[in-house]
Amino acid sequence: MVDNSAFGLALVGCGMFGRQHANAAAAVPTANLISVVDLDQGRASALARLTGAAVATLETVLADDEIEAVILATPTDTHVTLAQAAIAAGKHVLVEKPVALEVAAFDSLMQASAEAGVVLAAGQSLRFEPTVHALWSSVRGGVLGQPVLFNWVSNSSRPWPTGWRSWQADPTRSGGMPFHLAIHGLDLAIWLMDEPPARVYAQGQDIAARGTGVHDYSHIAVRFESGANALIEYHAGLPGRSSRHQEFRLYGTGGQAGWRLPDDGLLLDADGGRPFTSEAEVSLRRQLAHFIALCRGDEPPLVTPEQVRQALACAAAANQALATGRAVELHEMLEGA
Amino acid sequence: MANSLGLLLISCVRHQGTYAPLFDARDDVEIVAVADEPDIPGWMHAVNVEFAERYGVPYVRDVGDALARPDVDIVCICSEPTRHARLAVQAAEAGKHICVDKPMATTVADADRVVAAVEQAGVTLTYIHRLYSPSIQRLREAIDDGAIGLPFALHLSWVSAGGLTSGSVEDFQLVVDTSLSGGGELMNFLGYHVDTARYLTGLEVETAYTSAGNYFFEPHREHCVEDFGLVCLTLEHDVSATIIAGRSPTQTHVTGGDYGLRVHGSQGTLMSDETRPFLTLFAGPDERRSQPVNPVVQAMLEPVITEFLACVESGDQPLRTVYDGRSQIATLEAVYRSMASGQVERV
């Protein structure tokens, strides 16, 4: 029996993605966004006015029995500490991607959540994107045979909002391109291939944030245990205010599938206003509904902890490859769960 | 036809069916003979005889004898790839100008012998390439125009769909038996990508990383050669190129394959797709067929032949020379080393 009663939520982090999570919560019937938290009171108040939620502090949220789960949409370097606090308070946690910057930190969070009997879920939201989900259904349905190569390309403009104040441009905070952006493509590849990654190679260019180790452009080549491959390309520095080019191709032993924006969709927003349009909101909405069902034991996790670990290990290996120019074997990073 | 050039077709086992008609269609070329080495398998002789009959010329079962004919000025070599270099050296030593199918050679050692022979004889050599494809030419024009600043990363897809029955492979042994082919589908196709990356950037390839395998085809599996894979190159100035290459079995592909290019530069990005625009035909109750609007093969190959003949007359260098052929195979050798080691290899 599916529980359709309201599920009390708090949102920590009211930046760009926090607002998208709040929009998603407003559209999910089972979700009840009770509180919003941000270090910036003005930002929290603005979102509270829009959503009807109350402005709160982390302490009051964690002490509030009405709140069953916390959505963390804060800068990546704060995820582990905040998630630990939420788990310790007995709250379920949906953590925006990437959950952590190290596999070991993710492992300790998983252990803590298991001991506390709460759900820790990773916001690897592209899995909920309708076209991507259709691709996955085709692969699982056997239409394309055994997947052999997955190519994911996501190129966009406006990479560094807030300029040098951007936490994304600080690799100690964001983990750089592999953790911050490419984690999405890595997650999709791992999900579609449904087997452990074995080797990672990456190349990149740090054009704007020169010398920081944060790459405007990078690509990551992943070889899986069966020999299947993924090629993940991210370029955050397309010219223009809202240029966007996204595509995937999947080659399988029984066929191939592909999709490309702007040709095959309407995501490109020509006035530069909102480069992430409805698809992101649809994904976050579906993700939140799934998360609530997960917390209530109504659905198994679509994103398994082992797959989250594998994506994090690939991102860490990609950073190592970017630094050394060498391919990295993954077995050591994936041991020790 | 006093001024026409006499063309000797040296071996017709691979792709001659595409190239010979392009020569034959010209007023300034006359096919004068077909030749091949005497000790090749009977089926190769049979193919050569067929071509000789088609063009009404003699079939000479000795390449040296044919090259000694006074009416031979130029040769078009379409043997299996592992004999390309030997036949090219022989033609150069006889003072003939050479158009050879790709790859020009299957080892760097062989390529060096061709370079030496061509330099020594002072003849013109070009090999079959795709750089006259309208999309590549336009990308190059845009780069030369400064439209995207300095290119820093490229992506090149070149995947032939339709399997081994698509009509482009005369006999699949020619692409899987390494004694004939010199390698698998990367040996067959990757030269196109390498050429394109070098041509668009003006930079040499420095390292190669490869993950490939035999995913699709039984003949490739039996011969332990790759049919498909992923290659990451670095060129000078840390410019990178990612490549998806090979042959896919998909029979119902919209446009017969994936031929896409992307060039990221400091001031912008260029993208092209050789198969677009394409015409979609709803031709029956269950059938949807598509075809590229532009006849790409004609548009690419005719200029190669035209330019080769002009260079023979003028002594100018063609767009692709013996040195480019050597660069291609040097990169391919690094690609194959990387496939074996799983690590980045220097060219």
XYZ file of C-alpha atoms in Angstrom:
684
model
C 0.000 0.000 0.000
C 1.620 3.209 -1.173
C 1.588 5.997 1.385
C 0.214 9.180 -0.189
C 0.333 11.328 2.926
C 2.627 14.327 2.960
C 6.312 13.722 3.628
C 8.009 16.481 5.626
C 11.129 17.908 3.958
C 13.727 20.571 4.616
C 15.953 22.073 1.954
C 19.477 23.077 2.923
C 21.030 25.335 0.288
C 18.921 27.862 -1.593
C 21.175 28.513 -4.572
C 20.346 27.725 -8.177
C 19.774 24.018 -7.635
C 18.151 24.527 -4.249
C 15.505 26.582 -6.001
C 15.003 23.795 -8.544
C 14.568 21.272 -5.734
C 11.998 23.598 -4.126
C 10.136 23.820 -7.451
C 10.190 20.047 -7.690
C 8.865 19.681 -4.124
C 5.988 22.018 -4.960
C 5.013 19.727 -7.842
C 5.250 16.377 -6.027
C 1.952 15.616 -4.234
C 3.576 13.541 -1.488
C 6.193 16.200 -0.687
C 5.726 18.871 1.958
C 8.579 21.372 2.030
C 8.472 22.642 5.611
C 11.742 24.552 5.988
C 14.498 26.155 3.940
C 18.003 26.834 5.241
C 20.810 28.931 3.814
C 23.804 30.787 5.230
C 22.486 33.727 3.201
C 19.303 34.789 5.017
C 18.118 36.919 2.119
C 18.299 33.986 -0.261
C 16.476 31.728 2.218
C 13.765 34.323 2.810
C 13.219 34.830 -0.911
C 12.712 31.108 -1.450
C 10.533 30.834 1.653
C 8.223 33.509 0.260
C 7.908 31.612 -3.019
C 7.321 28.173 -1.511
C 5.454 28.883 1.684
C 8.191 27.121 3.657
C 9.663 28.630 6.815
C 13.190 29.966 7.077
C 15.034 27.839 9.595
C 18.489 26.933 10.812
C 20.124 23.539 10.472
C 19.730 22.968 14.231
C 15.993 23.618 14.256
C 15.505 21.466 11.149
C 17.355 18.525 12.688
C 15.309 18.873 15.882
C 11.974 19.112 14.037
C 10.034 15.818 14.233
C 7.781 16.880 11.350
C 10.775 16.831 9.034
C 11.562 13.300 7.881
C 14.204 14.074 5.295
C 16.700 16.739 4.309
C 17.659 17.719 0.756
C 21.258 18.958 0.618
C 21.861 21.379 -2.250
C 24.967 23.027 -0.836
C 28.500 23.274 -2.231
C 30.056 19.827 -2.564
C 32.688 20.236 0.151
C 29.933 20.635 2.782
C 28.003 17.490 1.802
C 29.683 14.963 4.064
C 29.530 17.048 7.269
C 25.929 18.093 6.707
C 24.843 14.572 5.755
C 26.516 13.165 8.860
C 24.605 15.641 11.026
C 21.304 14.809 9.339
C 21.864 11.058 9.626
C 22.816 11.461 13.312
C 19.496 13.274 13.816
C 17.656 10.346 12.213
C 16.762 12.139 8.995
C 16.793 10.595 5.541
C 19.075 12.547 3.197
C 18.972 13.332 -0.509
C 22.394 14.731 -1.355
C 22.922 16.713 -4.537
C 25.651 15.143 -6.715
C 28.449 14.448 -6.068
C 27.773 13.056 -2.603
C 31.439 13.254 -1.620
C 34.863 13.915 -3.067
C 36.289 10.575 -1.867
C 34.995 7.030 -2.055
C 35.965 6.460 1.610
C 33.882 9.424 2.780
C 30.886 8.064 0.885
C 31.450 4.618 2.426
C 31.409 6.069 5.946
C 28.178 7.932 5.181
C 26.581 4.731 3.893
C 27.650 2.909 7.023
C 26.274 5.648 9.252
C 22.962 5.714 7.386
C 22.629 1.927 7.621
C 23.288 2.047 11.375
C 20.786 4.872 11.814
C 18.199 3.105 9.662
C 17.791 6.038 7.282
C 18.152 6.420 3.521
C 21.109 8.208 1.985
C 20.394 8.900 -1.694
C 22.586 10.541 -4.317
C 21.035 13.203 -6.507
C 22.294 11.701 -9.764
C 19.221 13.146 -11.373
C 19.903 12.559 -15.068
C 18.667 9.011 -14.622
C 15.222 10.527 -14.199
C 15.452 12.591 -17.388
C 12.710 11.204 -19.677
C 14.849 10.609 -22.792
C 17.645 9.037 -20.793
C 15.165 6.839 -18.996
C 13.761 5.751 -22.372
C 17.271 4.814 -23.488
C 17.794 2.781 -20.327
C 14.480 0.999 -20.841
C 15.535 0.084 -24.379
C 18.863 -1.258 -23.143
C 17.268 -3.269 -20.331
C 14.591 -4.504 -22.683
C 17.333 -6.000 -24.837
C 16.390 -3.981 -27.912
C 20.000 -2.855 -28.439
C 21.717 -6.088 -27.435
C 24.768 -5.841 -25.228
C 25.907 -2.205 -24.864
C 29.374 -1.671 -26.323
C 29.960 2.080 -26.219
C 28.119 4.950 -24.579
C 29.038 8.461 -25.656
C 27.666 11.342 -23.609
C 28.317 14.922 -24.662
C 27.202 17.910 -22.640
C 28.452 21.265 -23.818
C 27.108 24.531 -22.497
C 27.965 28.130 -21.790
C 28.308 30.265 -18.645
C 30.529 27.916 -16.662
C 31.511 30.171 -13.799
C 28.581 32.023 -12.220
C 29.827 34.573 -9.646
C 33.267 34.646 -11.268
C 36.211 33.952 -9.001
C 33.826 33.789 -6.027
C 32.416 30.619 -7.625
C 33.015 27.577 -5.401
C 32.826 25.491 -8.567
C 36.101 27.074 -9.689
C 37.858 25.842 -6.543
C 38.799 22.192 -7.051
C 39.146 21.580 -3.303
C 35.470 22.518 -2.983
C 33.919 21.153 -6.195
C 36.320 18.358 -7.122
C 36.755 19.962 -10.530
C 35.015 18.993 -13.752
C 35.021 15.193 -13.205
C 33.172 15.456 -9.880
C 31.136 18.553 -10.536
C 29.762 17.917 -14.031
C 31.062 14.690 -15.507
C 29.679 12.676 -12.580
C 26.347 12.774 -14.417
C 27.735 11.172 -17.565
C 29.793 8.702 -15.535
C 26.696 7.713 -13.586
C 24.708 7.149 -16.775
C 27.484 5.051 -18.275
C 27.734 2.861 -15.165
C 23.965 2.506 -15.036
C 23.596 1.596 -18.712
C 26.543 -0.793 -18.782
C 25.461 -2.425 -15.531
C 28.962 -3.637 -14.722
C 31.983 -2.296 -12.850
C 34.311 0.195 -14.534
C 37.901 -1.013 -14.781
C 40.056 1.766 -16.252
C 39.831 5.535 -16.714
C 41.687 7.989 -18.910
C 40.960 11.696 -19.192
C 42.207 14.798 -20.955
C 41.209 18.394 -20.420
C 41.863 22.091 -20.762
C 41.752 24.690 -17.979
C 41.270 27.682 -20.198
C 39.392 30.202 -18.033
C 40.372 29.105 -14.534
C 43.966 28.758 -15.704
C 46.241 26.858 -13.380
C 43.485 25.943 -10.924
C 43.070 22.391 -12.132
C 39.439 23.147 -12.896
C 38.842 22.280 -16.513
C 36.494 24.143 -18.807
C 36.724 21.192 -21.159
C 37.432 17.571 -20.421
C 36.633 14.139 -21.671
C 36.792 10.898 -19.765
C 37.227 7.472 -21.349
C 36.018 4.594 -19.185
C 36.692 0.970 -19.988
C 34.447 -1.532 -18.238
C 35.362 -5.046 -17.137
C 33.790 -6.657 -20.218
C 35.762 -4.327 -22.496
C 32.795 -2.040 -23.178
C 33.587 1.681 -23.282
C 32.175 5.052 -22.354
C 33.318 8.440 -23.622
C 32.054 11.357 -21.566
C 32.642 14.888 -22.888
C 31.967 18.130 -21.026
C 32.690 21.607 -22.269
C 31.412 24.394 -20.035
C 32.788 27.238 -22.091
C 30.734 27.428 -25.263
C 30.413 31.031 -26.372
C 27.097 32.833 -26.089
C 24.770 33.349 -23.196
C 22.950 30.051 -23.284
C 24.495 27.862 -25.935
C 23.841 24.226 -25.362
C 24.770 21.083 -27.207
C 23.887 17.773 -25.673
C 23.965 14.359 -27.256
C 24.264 10.715 -26.503
C 24.891 7.694 -28.628
C 24.804 4.131 -27.519
C 26.239 1.385 -29.687
C 25.037 -2.108 -28.834
C 25.505 -5.518 -30.381
C 21.879 -5.388 -31.511
C 21.567 -1.788 -32.621
C 22.285 1.772 -31.709
C 20.430 4.712 -30.250
C 21.135 8.405 -30.320
C 19.694 11.733 -29.358
C 20.900 15.262 -29.870
C 19.979 18.722 -28.684
C 19.186 21.244 -30.069
C 18.138 19.184 -33.139
C 15.996 16.659 -31.310
C 14.378 18.762 -28.628
C 13.499 22.178 -27.339
C 15.903 22.627 -24.460
C 17.798 25.484 -26.081
C 16.434 28.703 -24.702
C 17.262 31.411 -27.189
C 16.823 34.430 -24.936
C 19.488 33.260 -22.523
C 17.121 33.276 -19.590
C 17.051 29.737 -18.383
C 19.483 27.269 -19.889
C 18.079 24.517 -17.672
C 14.435 24.336 -18.570
C 11.723 21.857 -17.913
C 13.764 18.690 -18.400
C 15.797 19.411 -15.268
C 12.621 20.135 -13.338
C 10.971 16.968 -14.594
C 14.038 14.985 -13.561
C 14.164 16.509 -10.085
C 10.437 15.978 -9.613
C 10.688 12.304 -10.535
C 13.787 11.947 -8.406
C 12.052 13.421 -5.363
C 8.977 11.209 -5.761
C 11.295 8.206 -5.978
C 13.258 9.365 -2.929
C 10.105 9.653 -0.845
C 8.983 6.183 -1.954
C 12.453 4.908 -1.092
C 12.321 6.405 2.402
C 8.942 4.756 2.889
C 10.219 1.406 1.655
C 7.868 1.448 -1.326
C 10.578 1.233 -4.041
C 14.115 -0.148 -4.332
C 16.835 2.447 -5.037
C 17.300 3.286 -8.720
C 20.808 4.560 -7.910
C 22.523 1.840 -5.903
C 25.281 2.691 -3.397
C 27.731 0.521 -5.338
C 27.033 2.536 -8.499
C 27.524 5.799 -6.602
C 30.902 4.502 -5.390
C 31.866 3.516 -8.924
C 30.998 6.952 -10.303
C 32.982 8.662 -7.525
C 35.945 6.353 -8.153
C 35.806 7.167 -11.880
C 35.787 10.901 -11.103
C 38.752 10.559 -8.749
C 40.613 8.475 -11.332
C 39.821 11.055 -14.010
C 41.353 13.788 -11.872
C 44.425 11.608 -11.441
C 44.617 11.011 -15.199
C 44.208 14.742 -15.871
C 47.119 15.439 -13.525
C 49.444 12.681 -14.744
C 48.484 12.106 -18.382
C 48.252 8.377 -17.638
C 45.386 5.890 -17.645
C 44.308 4.740 -14.166
C 43.251 1.212 -13.173
C 40.279 1.318 -10.796
C 40.445 -1.901 -8.786
C 42.316 -0.349 -5.853
C 39.923 2.591 -5.591
C 36.926 0.270 -5.654
C 38.214 -2.073 -2.956
C 37.449 -1.697 0.732
C 33.669 -1.272 0.740
C 44.330 11.564 -76.851
C 48.009 12.245 -77.389
C 48.334 14.006 -74.073
C 46.544 11.440 -71.962
C 48.328 9.694 -69.098
C 48.623 5.930 -69.214
C 47.239 4.324 -66.038
C 48.271 0.917 -64.775
C 45.874 -0.651 -62.279
C 48.106 -2.557 -59.879
C 45.885 -5.134 -58.214
C 42.122 -4.714 -58.038
C 41.240 -6.681 -54.921
C 40.199 -3.801 -52.682
C 38.279 -0.606 -53.651
C 39.425 -0.553 -57.279
C 35.771 -0.849 -58.175
C 35.333 2.640 -56.750
C 38.531 4.314 -57.956
C 39.099 2.887 -61.442
C 35.792 4.284 -62.785
C 36.763 7.758 -61.549
C 39.977 7.569 -63.605
C 38.187 5.946 -66.520
C 35.626 8.756 -66.669
C 38.339 11.283 -67.500
C 39.541 12.363 -70.936
C 43.132 12.815 -69.792
C 43.620 9.261 -68.496
C 43.692 5.984 -70.341
C 43.719 2.671 -68.490
C 46.374 0.683 -70.343
C 46.760 -2.511 -68.302
C 46.045 -4.395 -65.102
C 48.973 -5.982 -63.282
C 49.693 -7.994 -60.179
C 52.321 -10.244 -58.704
C 52.417 -13.769 -60.117
C 52.185 -15.772 -56.886
C 49.028 -14.253 -55.404
C 46.017 -16.527 -54.680
C 43.850 -17.613 -57.575
C 40.845 -15.580 -56.437
C 42.895 -12.380 -56.640
C 43.956 -13.252 -60.182
C 40.289 -13.824 -60.980
C 39.349 -10.346 -59.708
C 42.154 -8.791 -61.731
C 41.097 -10.650 -64.877
C 37.576 -9.319 -64.405
C 38.867 -5.730 -64.271
C 41.104 -6.275 -67.314
C 38.102 -7.555 -69.248
C 35.924 -4.701 -68.041
C 38.362 -2.135 -69.435
C 39.475 -4.215 -72.432
C 43.151 -4.150 -71.458
C 45.727 -6.904 -70.916
C 46.308 -8.490 -67.519
C 50.046 -8.744 -66.843
C 50.984 -11.278 -64.150
C 54.241 -9.522 -63.323
C 54.312 -6.007 -61.885
C 57.884 -5.316 -63.091
C 56.993 -6.248 -66.666
C 53.908 -4.022 -66.574
C 55.821 -1.073 -65.089
C 58.366 -1.399 -67.905
C 55.692 -0.635 -70.497
C 56.415 2.741 -72.092
C 52.741 3.705 -72.085
C 52.466 3.570 -68.267
C 52.797 6.981 -66.571
C 50.762 6.547 -63.381
C 49.557 3.677 -61.209
C 46.617 3.080 -58.921
C 47.413 0.453 -56.284
C 44.441 -1.434 -54.814
C 45.964 -4.587 -53.411
C 45.320 -5.843 -49.917
C 46.879 -3.271 -47.493
C 49.938 -5.312 -46.500
C 51.229 -5.197 -50.104
C 50.592 -1.457 -50.628
C 54.101 -0.388 -49.587
C 55.976 -3.027 -51.576
C 54.038 -2.252 -54.748
C 54.417 1.512 -54.207
C 58.187 1.156 -53.820
C 58.337 -0.889 -57.022
C 56.283 1.697 -58.920
C 58.384 4.585 -57.587
C 61.588 2.828 -58.592
C 60.154 2.504 -62.093
C 59.571 6.272 -62.089
C 55.771 6.067 -62.034
C 53.469 8.425 -60.143
C 51.359 6.694 -57.537
C 47.835 6.829 -56.183
C 47.551 4.157 -53.498
C 44.560 3.037 -51.475
C 44.633 3.735 -47.739
C 46.535 2.952 -45.626
C 49.681 3.717 -47.621
C 51.552 1.153 -45.518
C 50.746 -1.034 -42.525
C 54.024 -0.559 -40.622
C 56.316 2.424 -40.084
C 59.222 0.395 -41.489
C 57.252 -0.140 -44.708
C 56.241 3.528 -44.795
C 59.889 4.555 -44.501
C 60.740 2.421 -47.531
C 58.013 4.179 -49.522
C 59.255 7.602 -48.384
C 62.816 6.736 -49.438
C 61.739 5.368 -52.831
C 59.495 8.346 -53.593
C 62.205 10.835 -52.564
C 64.801 8.993 -54.617
C 62.621 8.823 -57.735
C 61.097 12.291 -57.369
C 57.636 10.980 -58.259
C 54.259 12.143 -56.969
C 52.453 9.945 -54.442
C 49.095 10.446 -52.883
C 46.790 8.061 -51.070
C 43.014 7.901 -50.794
C 41.651 10.233 -48.090
C 38.448 12.013 -47.104
C 39.810 15.506 -46.585
C 38.006 16.883 -49.628
C 34.736 16.093 -47.932
C 32.783 19.377 -48.104
C 32.263 19.399 -44.339
C 35.981 19.031 -43.591
C 36.839 21.702 -46.140
C 34.349 24.097 -44.549
C 35.623 23.380 -41.066
C 39.151 24.103 -42.261
C 38.009 27.356 -43.899
C 36.316 28.452 -40.685
C 39.405 27.628 -38.633
C 41.656 29.449 -41.095
C 39.263 32.394 -40.942
C 39.776 32.579 -37.172
C 36.128 31.817 -36.471
C 36.852 29.692 -33.385
C 40.268 30.987 -32.380
C 42.791 28.308 -31.520
C 41.367 24.782 -31.656
C 42.054 22.895 -28.425
C 39.917 19.756 -28.633
C 38.371 17.695 -31.406
C 35.928 14.853 -31.569
C 35.835 12.648 -34.644
C 33.340 9.864 -35.199
C 33.659 7.632 -38.200
C 31.666 4.475 -37.811
C 30.574 2.500 -40.833
C 27.183 0.894 -40.303
C 25.772 -2.050 -42.171
C 28.214 -4.695 -41.072
C 30.295 -6.722 -43.477
C 27.528 -7.032 -46.019
C 27.157 -3.337 -46.748
C 28.801 -3.640 -50.164
C 31.976 -1.787 -49.195
C 33.886 -4.968 -48.351
C 34.747 -7.213 -51.297
C 35.823 -10.096 -49.063
C 35.848 -9.848 -45.283
C 39.208 -11.658 -45.146
C 40.656 -8.392 -46.488
C 39.745 -6.602 -43.261
C 40.248 -9.347 -40.659
C 43.165 -11.505 -41.829
C 46.137 -9.483 -40.593
C 48.454 -11.041 -43.184
C 46.288 -9.178 -45.714
C 44.956 -6.200 -43.728
C 47.766 -5.466 -41.288
C 45.209 -5.026 -38.479
C 41.508 -4.736 -37.751
C 39.047 -1.936 -38.358
C 41.294 0.683 -36.775
C 43.961 -0.130 -39.367
C 41.197 0.090 -41.936
C 39.596 3.363 -40.841
C 41.633 5.280 -38.286
C 43.797 6.917 -40.921
C 40.779 9.062 -41.796
C 40.546 10.402 -38.262
C 44.281 10.964 -37.951
C 44.369 12.795 -41.282
C 41.425 14.951 -40.270
C 42.878 15.896 -36.896
C 46.248 16.798 -38.450
C 44.650 18.642 -41.365
C 42.302 20.749 -39.262
C 44.867 21.681 -36.608
C 48.170 21.654 -38.461
C 49.593 19.743 -35.493
C 51.324 16.397 -35.164
C 50.010 13.566 -33.005
C 52.114 12.954 -29.900
C 50.376 10.284 -27.829
C 47.619 7.720 -28.219
C 45.353 5.912 -25.765
C 43.084 3.176 -27.067
C 40.369 0.925 -25.748
C 39.038 -1.319 -28.483
C 37.924 -4.881 -29.008
C 35.993 -7.319 -31.119
C 32.441 -6.591 -30.073
C 30.282 -7.216 -33.085
C 31.585 -9.601 -35.724
C 32.469 -13.275 -35.648
C 35.199 -12.996 -38.344
C 36.966 -10.335 -36.251
C 36.689 -12.516 -33.155
C 38.122 -15.517 -34.981
C 41.088 -13.487 -36.210
C 41.531 -11.643 -32.879
C 41.269 -8.197 -34.472
C 39.270 -5.200 -33.298
C 36.062 -4.163 -35.004
C 35.312 -1.037 -32.980
C 36.876 1.182 -30.379
C 37.694 4.406 -28.703
C 40.913 6.386 -29.219
C 42.171 9.486 -27.385
C 45.033 11.378 -28.993
C 47.104 14.297 -27.850
C 48.574 16.565 -30.470
C 51.155 19.310 -30.039
C 50.230 22.164 -27.662
C 48.155 19.745 -25.535
C 45.408 19.691 -28.130
C 43.327 16.553 -27.717
C 41.207 14.469 -30.054
C 38.662 11.821 -29.125
C 37.732 9.272 -31.728
C 35.030 6.659 -32.106
C 35.992 4.375 -34.952
C 35.171 1.092 -36.563
C 32.337 -0.862 -38.032
C 28.937 -1.388 -36.464
C 26.483 -4.118 -37.403
C 23.433 -1.859 -37.417
C 21.620 -2.579 -40.675
C 18.842 -0.051 -40.264
C 21.016 2.972 -39.580
C 19.381 6.206 -40.705
C 22.313 7.392 -42.788
C 24.594 4.392 -43.129
C 26.936 5.420 -40.377
C 28.089 8.140 -38.036
C 30.383 10.741 -39.539
C 30.460 13.605 -37.064
C 33.078 16.186 -36.247
C 33.361 18.693 -33.434
C 36.142 21.219 -32.989
C 36.310 23.258 -29.797
C 38.369 26.412 -30.050
C 39.268 29.246 -27.734
C 36.547 31.414 -29.313
C 33.920 28.905 -30.322
C 32.913 25.462 -31.429
C 32.373 23.999 -34.879
C 30.264 20.950 -35.524
C 29.600 19.066 -38.709
C 27.815 15.931 -39.734
C 28.616 14.551 -43.167
C 25.325 12.713 -43.314
C 23.167 15.787 -42.850
C 21.033 16.960 -44.443
C 19.442 13.671 -45.373
C 16.311 12.717 -47.181
C 13.940 10.374 -45.408
C 11.817 8.103 -47.551
C 8.762 6.328 -46.240
C 8.948 3.629 -48.825
C 6.702 0.838 -47.650
C 4.507 -0.282 -44.815
C 7.437 -1.005 -42.458
C 10.316 0.596 -44.235
C 11.931 3.925 -43.559
C 14.979 4.705 -45.628
C 17.206 7.702 -45.487
C 19.965 8.923 -47.668
C 22.364 11.826 -47.421
C 21.435 14.637 -49.777
C 25.045 15.227 -50.751
C 26.816 12.457 -52.685
C 29.699 12.457 -50.250
C 31.848 9.762 -51.826
C 31.900 11.457 -55.223
C 32.489 14.843 -53.616
C 35.467 13.505 -51.660
C 37.107 11.114 -54.091
C 36.880 12.993 -57.381
C 39.020 15.871 -56.075
C 41.665 13.398 -54.868
C 41.984 12.005 -58.402
C 41.800 15.432 -60.061
C 44.438 16.856 -57.753
C 46.711 13.821 -58.182
C 46.660 14.196 -61.968
C 47.272 17.953 -61.747
C 50.253 17.372 -59.440
C 51.667 14.768 -61.820
C 51.602 17.437 -64.527
C 52.866 20.342 -62.420
C 55.156 18.623 -59.947
C 53.295 20.281 -57.052
C 52.636 18.427 -53.807
C 49.173 16.911 -53.348
C 47.127 17.579 -50.195
C 48.221 14.214 -48.803
C 51.779 13.136 -49.456
C 53.966 10.194 -48.627
C 54.938 12.003 -45.412
C 51.311 12.239 -44.306
C 50.961 8.545 -45.012
C 53.920 7.894 -42.767
C 52.433 10.057 -39.963
C 49.219 8.069 -40.179
C 50.903 4.741 -39.719
C 53.156 6.052 -36.945
C 50.026 7.010 -35.019
C 48.427 3.652 -35.808
C 51.422 1.811 -34.397
C 51.085 3.781 -31.134
C 47.346 3.006 -31.114
C 48.046 -0.719 -31.388
C 50.704 -0.548 -28.667
C 48.187 1.205 -26.412
C 45.548 -1.396 -27.168
C 47.961 -4.033 -25.901
C 49.296 -2.106 -22.882
C 46.120 -0.332 -21.738
C 48.255 2.748 -21.250
C 49.086 5.961 -23.078
C 51.771 5.421 -25.746
C 54.001 7.949 -27.486
C 53.919 8.233 -31.259
